[in-house]
Amino acid sequence: ASQITECPPGYYCPIGTRTWNENPCPSGQFNPLTRRDKLSDCQPCPSGSYCETPGLGNATGPCFGGYYCTGGSPYPNPNSTFGGQCRPGKMCPQ
């Protein structure tokens, strides 16, 4: 079995990886670089953004208005450990 020589952004390819899409970064994480070989090369999505699907090279986009996202959010409107809804009359963190 041959090993791939180029690993695209959004993925990591440890030794023995056969296809470029075998090991995507999980939802809530991304990897903007090529030729990464460890899960730890995937970074949590930055605060204020969300990373919706596996295999992203960049964040999906900013969180929805009225919500705040902490690092690693897979949702644009989190209601969990990844953020939440802004309280009326309060400043919403970015």
Short mmCIF file of C-alpha atoms in Angstrom, two decimals:
data_model
loop_
_atom_site.label_atom_id
_atom_site.label_comp_id
_atom_site.label_asym_id
_atom_site.label_seq_id
_atom_site.Cartn_x
_atom_site.Cartn_y
_atom_site.Cartn_z
CA ALA A 1 0.00 0.00 0.00
CA SER A 2 1.32 3.40 -0.88
CA GLN A 3 1.21 6.43 1.36
CA ILE A 4 0.02 9.82 0.17
CA THR A 5 2.65 12.53 -0.14
CA GLU A 6 0.48 15.65 0.25
CA CYS A 7 -2.02 16.20 3.04
CA PRO A 8 -4.44 19.11 2.43
CA PRO A 9 -5.65 21.78 4.87
CA GLY A 10 -8.39 20.52 7.16
CA TYR A 11 -6.82 17.07 7.47
CA TYR A 12 -3.93 15.31 9.16
CA CYS A 13 -2.13 12.35 7.65
CA PRO A 14 -0.10 10.16 10.01
CA ILE A 15 2.25 7.52 8.62
CA GLY A 16 0.23 4.85 6.87
CA THR A 17 -2.53 7.19 5.65
CA ARG A 18 -3.76 5.95 2.27
CA THR A 19 -6.20 8.67 1.17
CA TRP A 20 -6.08 12.44 1.63
CA ASN A 21 -9.54 12.52 3.28
CA GLU A 22 -8.99 9.67 5.72
CA ASN A 23 -8.38 11.83 8.82
CA PRO A 24 -10.36 15.10 8.86
CA CYS A 25 -10.05 17.58 11.70
CA PRO A 26 -13.22 17.19 13.81
CA SER A 27 -16.11 19.65 13.92
CA GLY A 28 -15.17 22.64 16.07
CA GLN A 29 -11.58 22.50 14.80
CA PHE A 30 -9.66 23.44 11.67
CA ASN A 31 -6.18 23.18 10.17
CA PRO A 32 -5.02 25.81 7.67
CA LEU A 33 -1.73 24.06 6.84
CA THR A 34 -0.70 21.23 4.52
CA ARG A 35 1.37 18.19 5.43
CA ARG A 36 0.18 17.88 9.02
CA ASP A 37 0.44 14.43 10.62
CA LYS A 38 -1.18 14.62 14.07
CA LEU A 39 -4.69 15.26 15.40
CA SER A 40 -3.08 17.89 17.64
CA ASP A 41 -2.26 19.86 14.45
CA CYS A 42 -6.00 20.65 14.28
CA GLN A 43 -6.72 23.88 16.14
CA PRO A 44 -9.89 24.86 18.03
CA CYS A 45 -12.06 27.26 16.09
CA PRO A 46 -11.29 30.81 17.31
CA SER A 47 -13.64 32.64 19.68
CA GLY A 48 -16.36 34.49 17.78
CA SER A 49 -16.34 31.91 14.96
CA TYR A 50 -17.62 28.40 14.42
CA CYS A 51 -16.30 25.37 12.53
CA GLU A 52 -19.38 23.42 11.50
CA THR A 53 -18.12 20.37 9.63
CA PRO A 54 -15.10 18.06 9.80
CA GLY A 55 -12.18 18.72 7.45
CA LEU A 56 -12.06 22.54 7.46
CA GLY A 57 -9.04 24.61 6.49
CA ASN A 58 -10.62 27.76 7.94
CA ALA A 59 -13.51 28.69 10.23
CA THR A 60 -16.96 28.37 8.66
CA GLY A 61 -17.77 31.96 9.64
CA PRO A 62 -18.75 34.29 12.48
CA CYS A 63 -21.32 33.19 15.03
CA PHE A 64 -24.89 34.39 14.54
CA GLY A 65 -25.91 37.79 15.85
CA GLY A 66 -27.22 37.59 19.40
CA TYR A 67 -24.89 34.69 20.25
CA TYR A 68 -21.33 34.40 21.46
CA CYS A 69 -19.00 31.54 20.64
CA THR A 70 -16.09 30.49 22.76
CA GLY A 71 -13.18 28.63 21.18
CA GLY A 72 -13.93 25.30 19.54
CA SER A 73 -17.58 25.91 18.67
CA PRO A 74 -19.12 23.73 15.94
CA TYR A 75 -22.36 25.79 16.07
CA PRO A 76 -23.21 29.34 14.93
CA ASN A 77 -25.83 29.62 17.69
CA PRO A 78 -24.38 27.64 20.60
CA ASN A 79 -26.30 26.82 23.76
CA SER A 80 -23.65 24.79 25.52
CA THR A 81 -20.05 24.82 26.66
CA PHE A 82 -19.18 26.50 23.32
CA GLY A 83 -21.04 29.75 24.10
CA GLY A 84 -24.62 30.87 24.32
CA GLN A 85 -27.24 33.50 23.71
CA CYS A 86 -26.46 37.09 24.67
CA ARG A 87 -28.55 38.46 27.53
CA PRO A 88 -30.86 41.38 26.73
CA GLY A 89 -29.32 44.70 27.73
CA LYS A 90 -25.85 43.20 28.22
CA MET A 91 -22.76 43.54 26.04
CA CYS A 92 -22.20 40.33 24.13
CA PRO A 93 -18.59 39.06 24.13
CA GLN A 94 -17.01 38.63 20.71
#
